[in-house]
Amino acid sequence: MRLTRYFLPTLKETPAEAQIASHRLMLRAGMVRQAGAGIYSWLPLGFRVLKRIETIVHEEMQRAGAHAVLMPTMQLADLWRESGRYDAYGPEMLRIRDRHGRDMLYGPTNEEQITQIMRDDIQSYRDLPRNLYHIQWKFRDEIRPRFGVMRGREFLMKDAYSFDLDFESARRSYNTMFVAYLRTYARMGLRAIPLQADSGPIGGDLSHEFVILAATGETRVHADRRLLDMDAACSGIDYDGDLEPVVRAWTSLYAASDDKHDPETAPVSGSDLLVARGIEVGHIFYFGTKYSEAMGASVAMPDGERRLLHGGSYGIGVSRLAGAIIEACHDDAGIIWPDSVAPFDAGIVNLKTGDPLCDSIAAAAEERLHAAGLEVLHDDRDERAGVKFSDMDLIGLPWQIIVGPRGAASSRVELKRRADGQRLDLSLDDAVPCILDSRT
Ligand code: ATP
Ligand code: MG
């Protein structure tokens, strides 16, 4: 992609309204623009990141046996009256009336909608278990939208819903999602800590929030430091096997949010205790028969008896993650994208646009990177080197290939790793393999 043809409206000034790094950087890097309080447009660079996050979420959900669907953003109030939540939800729910005078709402979540689908289309115990998910925009009229996409009113969420015959089977579904969440965040280069959360009306321990560590997080976490050494990638995991030992290994290590932490009773203290701030990027919980009972969702057992569905729901803040990743990965110069979610794999900085030699080396670099299956943003603007360097650092692509008149004569370029600033002087032939190697 040639930058002269791209839409990348970067800002030099720090926008006054932005209080935290990710919000500032998303605005400065031209990723998003505010459309209204807590409502954002995603510009090309930001949209690429969002899509890459979505892809990882899709892949890990499907690996874990969940099936992608797409439910609407607009829902009928009558459906929510069945569960009792139309009145219970409060002012966070955006209520709308259509031209026929029917009450509708912009979905803040989808338990009712998915329960209706299961109620209508699943009749037999043989149809269970099932896990369906979608990645869809939600609207919650948050009282205090802030921090850019981190607490928006309109935001993109992955929400999955599992349906099982009984508690034991529902626990297996829960464990599967638990592991899938660990893998999902690990693939994004994040360190996620599962915190025991309030489970609402059902009780029990099947409710966890996943929090990633970042200095500006809203949640203060107190956790056993050994959680940092756990294998979050869950390598070699077998979703058909028993995941209880894996989940146990994670949940047996202490982790609590501020409001639940009691230094008197906590099993770890001193240097074994990690105290850090975190951002909630996901929440999973088992809610039993709450919705199936209210809405009459059941299946027939072999003996003809009807059995209510046991449900769980599993959310990931997809748009919040774009901000959360930046909170976890940036420096004074800008964003430092983990390879897996970077909007482009590499950037090319041509220090002397218009110079035939530099132009041809830069074009060759672009071609080679493409041929290797990499996505690249080529800064071919007629700008000062300083401007190009600072924009490239700001948007945080993992690699920069710097083409200047000195090296160009001998087909040499500088390869810079954004994360540590390390620079290598090498031939163009060696630069591409070097980038590819780092990704395997
Ligand atoms: P919070 O405590 O942050 O308000 P929640 O408990 O309301 O979150 P859930 O209903 O469990 O959140 O939603 C699942 C995920 O969606 C959350 O873990 C979070 O990552 C994301 N999320 C929730 N509210 C917002 C929001 N207003 N803006 C962006 N992402 C959000
Ligand atoms: Mg909330």
Tab-separated table of C-alpha atoms and ligand atoms in Angstrom:
chain	number	residue	atom	x	y	z
A	1	MET	CA	0.000	0.000	0.000
A	2	ARG	CA	1.393	3.382	-1.017
A	3	LEU	CA	0.913	5.936	1.716
A	4	THR	CA	0.290	8.688	-0.845
A	5	ARG	CA	-2.869	6.812	-1.884
A	6	TYR	CA	-3.909	5.720	1.600
A	7	PHE	CA	-6.144	7.480	4.104
A	8	LEU	CA	-4.017	7.891	7.199
A	9	PRO	CA	-4.820	11.196	8.879
A	10	THR	CA	-2.170	11.245	11.615
A	11	LEU	CA	-2.116	14.089	14.126
A	12	LYS	CA	0.970	15.807	15.463
A	13	GLU	CA	-0.780	17.366	18.409
A	14	THR	CA	-2.080	15.373	21.311
A	15	PRO	CA	-5.866	15.662	21.312
A	16	ALA	CA	-6.925	17.410	24.498
A	17	GLU	CA	-9.932	15.173	25.174
A	18	ALA	CA	-7.879	11.981	25.404
A	19	GLN	CA	-6.870	11.016	28.926
A	20	ILE	CA	-5.107	7.730	28.370
A	21	ALA	CA	-2.393	6.531	26.022
A	22	SER	CA	-4.498	4.265	23.850
A	23	HIS	CA	-7.107	6.924	23.205
A	24	ARG	CA	-4.445	9.503	22.364
A	25	LEU	CA	-2.579	7.100	20.121
A	26	MET	CA	-5.662	5.829	18.322
A	27	LEU	CA	-6.587	9.399	17.451
A	28	ARG	CA	-3.047	10.447	16.580
A	29	ALA	CA	-2.431	7.356	14.450
A	30	GLY	CA	-5.617	8.018	12.503
A	31	MET	CA	-7.278	4.782	13.616
A	32	VAL	CA	-10.591	6.155	14.845
A	33	ARG	CA	-12.600	9.340	14.935
A	34	GLN	CA	-15.317	10.171	17.399
A	35	ALA	CA	-18.810	10.426	15.935
A	36	GLY	CA	-20.586	11.175	19.211
A	37	ALA	CA	-20.107	10.418	22.901
A	38	GLY	CA	-18.840	6.821	23.061
A	39	ILE	CA	-19.440	6.270	19.336
A	40	TYR	CA	-16.579	5.924	16.870
A	41	SER	CA	-15.854	5.563	13.198
A	42	TRP	CA	-13.023	3.204	12.398
A	43	LEU	CA	-10.668	4.564	9.751
A	44	PRO	CA	-8.609	2.264	7.496
A	45	LEU	CA	-5.727	1.631	9.903
A	46	GLY	CA	-7.993	1.024	12.887
A	47	PHE	CA	-10.358	-1.108	10.858
A	48	ARG	CA	-7.474	-3.377	9.854
A	49	VAL	CA	-6.589	-3.914	13.503
A	50	LEU	CA	-10.208	-4.613	14.385
A	51	LYS	CA	-10.400	-7.223	11.615
A	52	ARG	CA	-7.197	-8.898	12.763
A	53	ILE	CA	-8.490	-9.108	16.319
A	54	GLU	CA	-11.757	-10.537	14.995
A	55	THR	CA	-9.889	-13.134	12.965
A	56	ILE	CA	-8.053	-14.447	16.007
A	57	VAL	CA	-11.298	-14.549	17.972
A	58	HIS	CA	-13.064	-16.406	15.143
A	59	GLU	CA	-10.255	-18.923	14.786
A	60	GLU	CA	-10.067	-19.708	18.476
A	61	MET	CA	-13.842	-19.922	18.881
A	62	GLN	CA	-14.109	-22.340	15.998
A	63	ARG	CA	-11.165	-24.383	17.179
A	64	ALA	CA	-13.076	-24.729	20.446
A	65	GLY	CA	-16.158	-26.005	18.616
A	66	ALA	CA	-18.314	-22.882	18.577
A	67	HIS	CA	-20.192	-21.932	15.402
A	68	ALA	CA	-20.370	-18.437	13.981
A	69	VAL	CA	-23.788	-16.867	13.430
A	70	LEU	CA	-24.922	-13.278	13.132
A	71	MET	CA	-27.837	-12.027	15.156
A	72	PRO	CA	-29.346	-8.584	14.606
A	73	THR	CA	-28.497	-5.429	16.517
A	74	MET	CA	-32.208	-4.496	16.683
A	75	GLN	CA	-34.356	-6.691	18.907
A	76	LEU	CA	-38.019	-6.824	19.851
A	77	ALA	CA	-38.953	-5.616	23.303
A	78	ASP	CA	-41.495	-8.450	23.584
A	79	LEU	CA	-38.681	-10.983	23.588
A	80	TRP	CA	-37.035	-9.190	26.479
A	81	ARG	CA	-40.377	-8.992	28.280
A	82	GLU	CA	-40.375	-12.797	28.314
A	83	SER	CA	-37.172	-12.883	30.355
A	84	GLY	CA	-38.225	-9.914	32.463
A	85	ARG	CA	-35.159	-7.966	31.441
A	86	TYR	CA	-36.974	-5.308	29.406
A	87	ASP	CA	-37.979	-3.622	32.635
A	88	ALA	CA	-35.001	-4.764	34.682
A	89	TYR	CA	-32.234	-3.527	32.399
A	90	GLY	CA	-32.375	0.156	33.224
A	91	PRO	CA	-31.198	3.230	31.326
A	92	GLU	CA	-28.188	1.510	29.723
A	93	MET	CA	-30.613	-0.030	27.242
A	94	LEU	CA	-31.423	2.084	24.208
A	95	ARG	CA	-35.166	1.791	23.629
A	96	ILE	CA	-36.695	2.665	20.293
A	97	ARG	CA	-40.222	2.651	18.882
A	98	ASP	CA	-40.817	1.725	15.245
A	99	ARG	CA	-43.421	3.338	12.969
A	100	HIS	CA	-46.027	0.798	14.011
A	101	GLY	CA	-45.616	1.740	17.628
A	102	ARG	CA	-43.773	-1.478	18.499
A	103	ASP	CA	-41.130	-1.243	21.208
A	104	MET	CA	-37.690	-2.249	20.082
A	105	LEU	CA	-34.191	-1.990	21.429
A	106	TYR	CA	-30.615	-1.891	20.225
A	107	GLY	CA	-29.151	-5.050	21.750
A	108	PRO	CA	-26.818	-4.613	24.715
A	109	THR	CA	-26.350	-8.427	24.690
A	110	ASN	CA	-28.112	-11.424	23.106
A	111	GLU	CA	-29.187	-14.055	25.654
A	112	GLU	CA	-32.870	-13.651	24.782
A	113	GLN	CA	-32.280	-13.716	21.030
A	114	ILE	CA	-30.172	-16.869	21.129
A	115	THR	CA	-32.558	-18.587	23.545
A	116	GLN	CA	-35.396	-17.930	21.130
A	117	ILE	CA	-33.409	-19.561	18.326
A	118	MET	CA	-32.613	-22.613	20.445
A	119	ARG	CA	-36.171	-22.867	21.722
A	120	ASP	CA	-37.551	-22.894	18.195
A	121	ASP	CA	-34.963	-25.093	16.539
A	122	ILE	CA	-33.655	-27.571	19.079
A	123	GLN	CA	-36.019	-30.298	20.165
A	124	SER	CA	-34.010	-33.316	21.217
A	125	TYR	CA	-31.278	-34.089	23.741
A	126	ARG	CA	-29.352	-35.330	20.701
A	127	ASP	CA	-29.029	-31.738	19.487
A	128	LEU	CA	-26.914	-30.794	22.501
A	129	PRO	CA	-24.405	-29.536	23.429
A	130	ARG	CA	-24.202	-26.510	21.144
A	131	ASN	CA	-22.209	-23.315	21.249
A	132	LEU	CA	-23.087	-20.430	18.921
A	133	TYR	CA	-21.389	-17.073	18.816
A	134	HIS	CA	-21.343	-13.877	16.864
A	135	ILE	CA	-19.272	-10.741	16.639
A	136	GLN	CA	-21.743	-7.905	16.555
A	137	TRP	CA	-22.109	-4.280	17.607
A	138	LYS	CA	-23.747	-3.643	20.934
A	139	PHE	CA	-25.160	-0.458	22.347
A	140	ARG	CA	-25.119	0.365	26.038
A	141	ASP	CA	-25.927	3.872	27.050
A	142	GLU	CA	-23.047	3.972	29.514
A	143	ILE	CA	-23.372	6.783	32.016
A	144	ARG	CA	-19.746	7.718	31.544
A	145	PRO	CA	-18.368	6.697	28.159
A	146	ARG	CA	-14.653	7.387	28.273
A	147	PHE	CA	-11.173	6.354	27.262
A	148	GLY	CA	-12.124	6.163	23.601
A	149	VAL	CA	-13.118	2.691	22.441
A	150	MET	CA	-12.355	1.214	25.858
A	151	ARG	CA	-15.681	2.267	27.286
A	152	GLY	CA	-17.854	3.152	24.367
A	153	ARG	CA	-21.595	3.236	24.038
A	154	GLU	CA	-21.520	1.439	20.709
A	155	PHE	CA	-18.890	-1.294	20.810
A	156	LEU	CA	-18.041	-4.555	19.103
A	157	MET	CA	-18.366	-7.690	21.177
A	158	LYS	CA	-17.915	-11.362	20.576
A	159	ASP	CA	-20.611	-13.139	22.520
A	160	ALA	CA	-20.897	-16.900	22.591
A	161	TYR	CA	-23.695	-18.927	24.148
A	162	SER	CA	-23.497	-22.562	25.161
A	163	PHE	CA	-26.426	-24.886	25.707
A	164	ASP	CA	-26.184	-28.170	27.569
A	165	LEU	CA	-28.372	-30.841	29.117
A	166	ASP	CA	-27.093	-30.600	32.652
A	167	PHE	CA	-24.594	-28.919	34.930
A	168	GLU	CA	-21.742	-31.354	34.307
A	169	SER	CA	-21.954	-30.886	30.579
A	170	ALA	CA	-22.315	-27.104	31.001
A	171	ARG	CA	-19.135	-27.122	33.059
A	172	ARG	CA	-17.326	-28.798	30.166
A	173	SER	CA	-18.590	-26.076	27.845
A	174	TYR	CA	-17.425	-23.489	30.344
A	175	ASN	CA	-13.973	-25.038	30.623
A	176	THR	CA	-13.664	-25.113	26.850
A	177	MET	CA	-14.346	-21.378	26.677
A	178	PHE	CA	-11.971	-20.743	29.575
A	179	VAL	CA	-9.124	-22.340	27.647
A	180	ALA	CA	-10.157	-20.712	24.359
A	181	TYR	CA	-10.000	-17.318	26.076
A	182	LEU	CA	-6.493	-17.941	27.395
A	183	ARG	CA	-5.362	-18.905	23.908
A	184	THR	CA	-7.101	-15.965	22.266
A	185	TYR	CA	-5.385	-13.342	24.417
A	186	ALA	CA	-2.031	-15.119	24.272
A	187	ARG	CA	-2.164	-15.000	20.474
A	188	MET	CA	-2.646	-11.247	20.689
A	189	GLY	CA	0.556	-10.965	22.702
A	190	LEU	CA	-1.342	-10.259	25.907
A	191	ARG	CA	-1.000	-11.643	29.399
A	192	ALA	CA	-4.507	-12.402	30.643
A	193	ILE	CA	-5.347	-13.185	34.246
A	194	PRO	CA	-8.634	-14.929	35.023
A	195	LEU	CA	-10.348	-13.441	38.062
A	196	GLN	CA	-13.156	-15.141	39.898
A	197	ALA	CA	-16.190	-12.907	39.348
A	198	ASP	CA	-19.652	-12.518	40.783
A	199	SER	CA	-21.831	-15.132	39.200
A	200	GLY	CA	-25.120	-13.340	39.729
A	201	PRO	CA	-28.289	-15.218	40.590
A	202	ILE	CA	-26.911	-18.727	40.105
A	203	GLY	CA	-24.062	-18.758	42.577
A	204	GLY	CA	-21.246	-21.247	42.194
A	205	ASP	CA	-17.791	-20.541	40.925
A	206	LEU	CA	-18.389	-20.602	37.184
A	207	SER	CA	-17.775	-16.963	36.419
A	208	HIS	CA	-14.468	-15.410	35.461
A	209	GLU	CA	-13.360	-12.080	34.157
A	210	PHE	CA	-10.244	-11.994	32.023
A	211	VAL	CA	-8.091	-9.026	32.754
A	212	ILE	CA	-4.967	-8.014	30.886
A	213	LEU	CA	-2.253	-6.171	32.697
A	214	ALA	CA	-1.834	-2.512	31.768
A	215	ALA	CA	-0.971	0.471	33.921
A	216	THR	CA	-4.120	2.425	33.072
A	217	GLY	CA	-6.591	-0.402	33.696
A	218	GLU	CA	-9.768	0.281	35.662
A	219	THR	CA	-9.355	-2.860	37.752
A	220	ARG	CA	-6.694	-3.374	40.382
A	221	VAL	CA	-5.559	-6.981	40.456
A	222	HIS	CA	-3.929	-8.895	43.293
A	223	ALA	CA	-2.554	-12.162	42.020
A	224	ASP	CA	-0.153	-14.972	42.641
A	225	ARG	CA	2.935	-14.086	40.634
A	226	ARG	CA	3.171	-17.670	39.362
A	227	LEU	CA	0.224	-16.894	37.082
A	228	LEU	CA	2.723	-15.048	34.909
A	229	ASP	CA	4.637	-18.272	34.296
A	230	MET	CA	1.662	-20.331	33.198
A	231	ASP	CA	1.477	-21.583	29.621
A	232	ALA	CA	-1.231	-19.229	28.376
A	233	ALA	CA	-0.938	-20.542	24.829
A	234	CYS	CA	-2.204	-23.871	26.247
A	235	SER	CA	-0.017	-25.648	23.730
A	236	GLY	CA	-1.073	-29.157	22.850
A	237	ILE	CA	-4.511	-28.745	24.336
A	238	ASP	CA	-7.115	-31.335	23.337
A	239	TYR	CA	-10.608	-29.890	23.437
A	240	ASP	CA	-12.082	-33.391	23.367
A	241	GLY	CA	-10.153	-34.328	26.491
A	242	ASP	CA	-10.822	-33.358	30.110
A	243	LEU	CA	-9.993	-29.675	30.553
A	244	GLU	CA	-10.836	-29.592	34.251
A	245	PRO	CA	-7.178	-30.082	35.324
A	246	VAL	CA	-6.086	-27.187	33.101
A	247	VAL	CA	-8.761	-24.865	34.446
A	248	ARG	CA	-7.984	-26.036	37.998
A	249	ALA	CA	-4.299	-25.276	37.543
A	250	TRP	CA	-5.179	-21.712	36.599
A	251	THR	CA	-7.937	-21.088	39.095
A	252	SER	CA	-6.101	-22.614	42.045
A	253	LEU	CA	-3.605	-19.753	41.877
A	254	TYR	CA	-4.821	-16.726	43.766
A	255	ALA	CA	-6.204	-13.792	41.778
A	256	ALA	CA	-8.687	-11.203	42.996
A	257	SER	CA	-9.880	-7.753	42.116
A	258	ASP	CA	-9.508	-4.945	44.626
A	259	ASP	CA	-12.994	-5.245	46.078
A	260	LYS	CA	-12.548	-8.960	46.769
A	261	HIS	CA	-8.961	-8.879	47.967
A	262	ASP	CA	-8.429	-9.253	51.698
A	263	PRO	CA	-4.760	-9.059	52.720
A	264	GLU	CA	-5.600	-10.921	55.948
A	265	THR	CA	-6.897	-14.026	54.229
A	266	ALA	CA	-5.104	-13.953	50.869
A	267	PRO	CA	-2.885	-17.048	50.477
A	268	VAL	CA	-0.030	-15.054	48.950
A	269	SER	CA	1.690	-11.915	50.116
A	270	GLY	CA	4.937	-10.010	49.895
A	271	SER	CA	6.989	-10.562	46.794
A	272	ASP	CA	4.855	-13.543	45.755
A	273	LEU	CA	1.930	-11.202	45.313
A	274	LEU	CA	1.602	-9.300	42.085
A	275	VAL	CA	-0.335	-6.066	42.446
A	276	ALA	CA	-1.114	-4.483	39.117
A	277	ARG	CA	-3.753	-2.707	37.120
A	278	GLY	CA	-5.731	-4.467	34.490
A	279	ILE	CA	-8.346	-4.060	31.792
A	280	GLU	CA	-11.302	-6.405	31.567
A	281	VAL	CA	-11.293	-7.850	28.079
A	282	GLY	CA	-13.632	-10.767	28.604
A	283	HIS	CA	-16.157	-12.315	30.899
A	284	ILE	CA	-17.483	-15.860	30.931
A	285	PHE	CA	-20.249	-17.228	33.073
A	286	TYR	CA	-22.651	-20.044	33.589
A	287	PHE	CA	-26.227	-18.936	34.219
A	288	GLY	CA	-27.982	-22.285	34.441
A	289	THR	CA	-31.618	-22.352	33.400
A	290	LYS	CA	-32.289	-18.662	33.961
A	291	TYR	CA	-33.372	-17.897	30.390
A	292	SER	CA	-34.572	-21.339	29.335
A	293	GLU	CA	-36.967	-21.406	32.263
A	294	ALA	CA	-38.321	-17.919	31.665
A	295	MET	CA	-38.619	-18.467	27.928
A	296	GLY	CA	-39.525	-22.148	27.797
A	297	ALA	CA	-36.480	-23.591	26.044
A	298	SER	CA	-36.296	-27.339	26.563
A	299	VAL	CA	-35.506	-30.593	24.776
A	300	ALA	CA	-37.021	-34.054	24.926
A	301	MET	CA	-35.059	-36.781	26.726
A	302	PRO	CA	-35.106	-40.436	25.519
A	303	ASP	CA	-38.040	-41.144	27.840
A	304	GLY	CA	-39.979	-38.145	26.508
A	305	GLU	CA	-39.422	-36.011	29.598
A	306	ARG	CA	-38.660	-32.345	28.822
A	307	ARG	CA	-35.419	-30.937	30.163
A	308	LEU	CA	-34.559	-27.214	30.405
A	309	LEU	CA	-31.376	-26.052	28.673
A	310	HIS	CA	-28.411	-25.094	30.816
A	311	GLY	CA	-26.782	-21.988	29.426
A	312	GLY	CA	-23.581	-20.032	29.649
A	313	SER	CA	-22.509	-16.826	27.996
A	314	TYR	CA	-19.054	-15.715	27.034
A	315	GLY	CA	-18.129	-12.188	26.004
A	316	ILE	CA	-14.984	-10.674	24.565
A	317	GLY	CA	-14.634	-6.936	24.109
A	318	VAL	CA	-13.363	-6.911	20.537
A	319	SER	CA	-13.249	-3.135	20.036
A	320	ARG	CA	-12.038	-2.598	23.606
A	321	LEU	CA	-9.155	-4.958	22.826
A	322	ALA	CA	-7.819	-2.592	20.163
A	323	GLY	CA	-7.355	-0.013	22.912
A	324	ALA	CA	-6.268	-2.527	25.538
A	325	ILE	CA	-3.510	-3.895	23.312
A	326	ILE	CA	-2.187	-0.363	22.858
A	327	GLU	CA	-2.309	0.228	26.609
A	328	ALA	CA	-0.177	-2.873	27.053
A	329	CYS	CA	2.108	-2.198	24.072
A	330	HIS	CA	3.346	1.344	23.488
A	331	ASP	CA	6.171	3.730	24.321
A	332	ASP	CA	6.659	7.490	24.154
A	333	ALA	CA	6.962	7.403	20.376
A	334	GLY	CA	3.747	5.512	19.748
A	335	ILE	CA	2.155	2.117	19.351
A	336	ILE	CA	4.130	-1.142	19.256
A	337	TRP	CA	1.832	-3.683	17.635
A	338	PRO	CA	2.276	-7.353	18.425
A	339	ASP	CA	2.882	-9.127	15.095
A	340	SER	CA	-0.444	-10.955	15.256
A	341	VAL	CA	-2.668	-7.882	15.247
A	342	ALA	CA	-0.540	-5.295	13.440
A	343	PRO	CA	-2.440	-3.442	10.694
A	344	PHE	CA	0.514	-4.050	8.332
A	345	ASP	CA	3.412	-6.414	8.901
A	346	ALA	CA	6.007	-3.876	7.850
A	347	GLY	CA	6.484	-0.309	6.729
A	348	ILE	CA	8.886	0.982	4.121
A	349	VAL	CA	10.421	4.374	4.733
A	350	ASN	CA	11.848	5.862	1.578
A	351	LEU	CA	14.111	8.651	2.799
A	352	LYS	CA	14.570	10.181	-0.633
A	353	THR	CA	11.431	9.977	-2.700
A	354	GLY	CA	12.146	11.105	-6.235
A	355	ASP	CA	15.639	9.683	-6.231
A	356	PRO	CA	15.491	6.962	-8.923
A	357	LEU	CA	17.709	4.558	-7.000
A	358	CYS	CA	15.850	4.935	-3.700
A	359	ASP	CA	12.489	4.705	-5.459
A	360	SER	CA	13.474	1.506	-7.198
A	361	ILE	CA	14.840	-0.147	-4.052
A	362	ALA	CA	11.736	0.873	-2.109
A	363	ALA	CA	9.497	-0.494	-4.865
A	364	ALA	CA	11.512	-3.721	-4.934
A	365	ALA	CA	11.166	-4.044	-1.166
A	366	GLU	CA	7.413	-3.634	-1.438
A	367	GLU	CA	7.249	-6.269	-4.137
A	368	ARG	CA	9.360	-8.788	-2.202
A	369	LEU	CA	7.317	-8.359	0.960
A	370	HIS	CA	4.117	-8.885	-1.006
A	371	ALA	CA	5.500	-11.939	-2.695
A	372	ALA	CA	6.291	-13.335	0.753
A	373	GLY	CA	2.655	-12.852	1.753
A	374	LEU	CA	3.295	-9.854	3.991
A	375	GLU	CA	1.213	-6.704	4.119
A	376	VAL	CA	3.181	-3.529	3.822
A	377	LEU	CA	2.669	0.208	4.056
A	378	HIS	CA	5.119	2.091	1.868
A	379	ASP	CA	5.760	5.696	2.870
A	380	ASP	CA	6.400	7.239	-0.537
A	381	ARG	CA	5.463	10.760	0.527
A	382	ASP	CA	7.688	13.667	-0.289
A	383	GLU	CA	8.275	14.502	3.379
A	384	ARG	CA	11.224	15.106	5.650
A	385	ALA	CA	12.882	12.006	7.084
A	386	GLY	CA	11.965	13.094	10.606
A	387	VAL	CA	8.276	13.241	9.763
A	388	LYS	CA	8.386	9.807	8.168
A	389	PHE	CA	10.246	8.268	11.087
A	390	SER	CA	7.926	9.703	13.675
A	391	ASP	CA	4.786	8.686	11.786
A	392	MET	CA	6.142	5.172	11.321
A	393	ASP	CA	6.962	4.881	15.030
A	394	LEU	CA	3.567	6.344	15.896
A	395	ILE	CA	1.560	3.784	13.911
A	396	GLY	CA	3.781	1.073	15.348
A	397	LEU	CA	4.212	-1.491	12.568
A	398	PRO	CA	6.471	-4.301	13.830
A	399	TRP	CA	9.163	-3.762	11.179
A	400	GLN	CA	10.493	-0.806	9.262
A	401	ILE	CA	12.584	-1.096	6.143
A	402	ILE	CA	14.475	2.116	5.723
A	403	VAL	CA	15.733	2.946	2.260
A	404	GLY	CA	18.277	5.762	2.014
A	405	PRO	CA	20.685	7.023	-0.625
A	406	ARG	CA	23.737	5.682	1.170
A	407	GLY	CA	22.727	2.013	1.165
A	408	ALA	CA	20.686	2.098	-2.027
A	409	ALA	CA	23.757	2.101	-4.285
A	410	SER	CA	24.654	-1.355	-2.959
A	411	SER	CA	21.038	-2.548	-2.504
A	412	ARG	CA	21.343	-2.305	1.235
A	413	VAL	CA	18.577	-1.244	3.585
A	414	GLU	CA	18.170	-0.756	7.275
A	415	LEU	CA	15.773	-3.089	9.030
A	416	LYS	CA	14.374	-1.712	12.268
A	417	ARG	CA	12.396	-3.680	14.820
A	418	ARG	CA	9.857	-1.278	16.322
A	419	ALA	CA	9.678	-3.073	19.660
A	420	ASP	CA	13.304	-2.624	20.721
A	421	GLY	CA	14.602	-0.143	18.165
A	422	GLN	CA	17.246	-2.607	17.031
A	423	ARG	CA	18.572	-1.801	13.564
A	424	LEU	CA	20.279	-4.125	11.141
A	425	ASP	CA	22.106	-3.030	8.044
A	426	LEU	CA	21.584	-5.721	5.459
A	427	SER	CA	20.916	-6.447	1.824
A	428	LEU	CA	17.337	-6.332	0.655
A	429	ASP	CA	17.643	-10.049	-0.084
A	430	ASP	CA	18.253	-10.774	3.597
A	431	ALA	CA	15.652	-8.393	5.017
A	432	VAL	CA	12.559	-10.333	4.017
A	433	PRO	CA	13.675	-13.709	5.456
A	434	CYS	CA	14.635	-11.884	8.634
A	435	ILE	CA	11.048	-10.606	9.002
A	436	LEU	CA	9.570	-13.988	8.144
A	437	ASP	CA	11.815	-15.775	10.649
A	438	SER	CA	10.606	-13.616	13.513
A	439	ARG	CA	7.038	-14.642	12.859
A	440	THR	CA	7.441	-18.394	13.181
B	1	ATP	P1	-17.703	-3.580	32.388
B	1	ATP	O1	-17.619	-4.041	33.802
B	1	ATP	O2	-16.373	-3.165	31.817
B	1	ATP	O3	-18.803	-2.586	32.144
B	1	ATP	P2	-19.465	-5.700	31.655
B	1	ATP	O4	-19.427	-6.560	32.855
B	1	ATP	O5	-20.611	-4.776	31.477
B	1	ATP	O6	-18.084	-4.871	31.546
B	1	ATP	P3	-19.981	-7.854	29.795
B	1	ATP	O7	-21.431	-7.588	29.730
B	1	ATP	O8	-19.510	-9.073	30.460
B	1	ATP	O9	-19.231	-6.580	30.354
B	1	ATP	O10	-19.395	-7.747	28.321
B	1	ATP	C1	-18.336	-8.561	27.820
B	1	ATP	C2	-17.125	-7.737	27.449
B	1	ATP	O11	-17.483	-6.647	26.604
B	1	ATP	C3	-16.436	-7.080	28.630
B	1	ATP	O12	-15.544	-7.986	29.240
B	1	ATP	C4	-15.701	-5.934	27.973
B	1	ATP	O13	-14.458	-6.377	27.466
B	1	ATP	C5	-16.597	-5.563	26.820
B	1	ATP	N1	-17.370	-4.347	27.141
B	1	ATP	C6	-18.374	-4.214	28.025
B	1	ATP	N2	-18.852	-2.962	28.058
B	1	ATP	C7	-18.112	-2.264	27.148
B	1	ATP	C8	-18.122	-0.906	26.701
B	1	ATP	N3	-18.977	-0.023	27.201
B	1	ATP	N4	-17.217	-0.545	25.753
B	1	ATP	C9	-16.346	-1.433	25.236
B	1	ATP	N5	-16.310	-2.728	25.614
B	1	ATP	C10	-17.163	-3.147	26.553
B	2	MG	MG	-20.869	-2.784	31.865
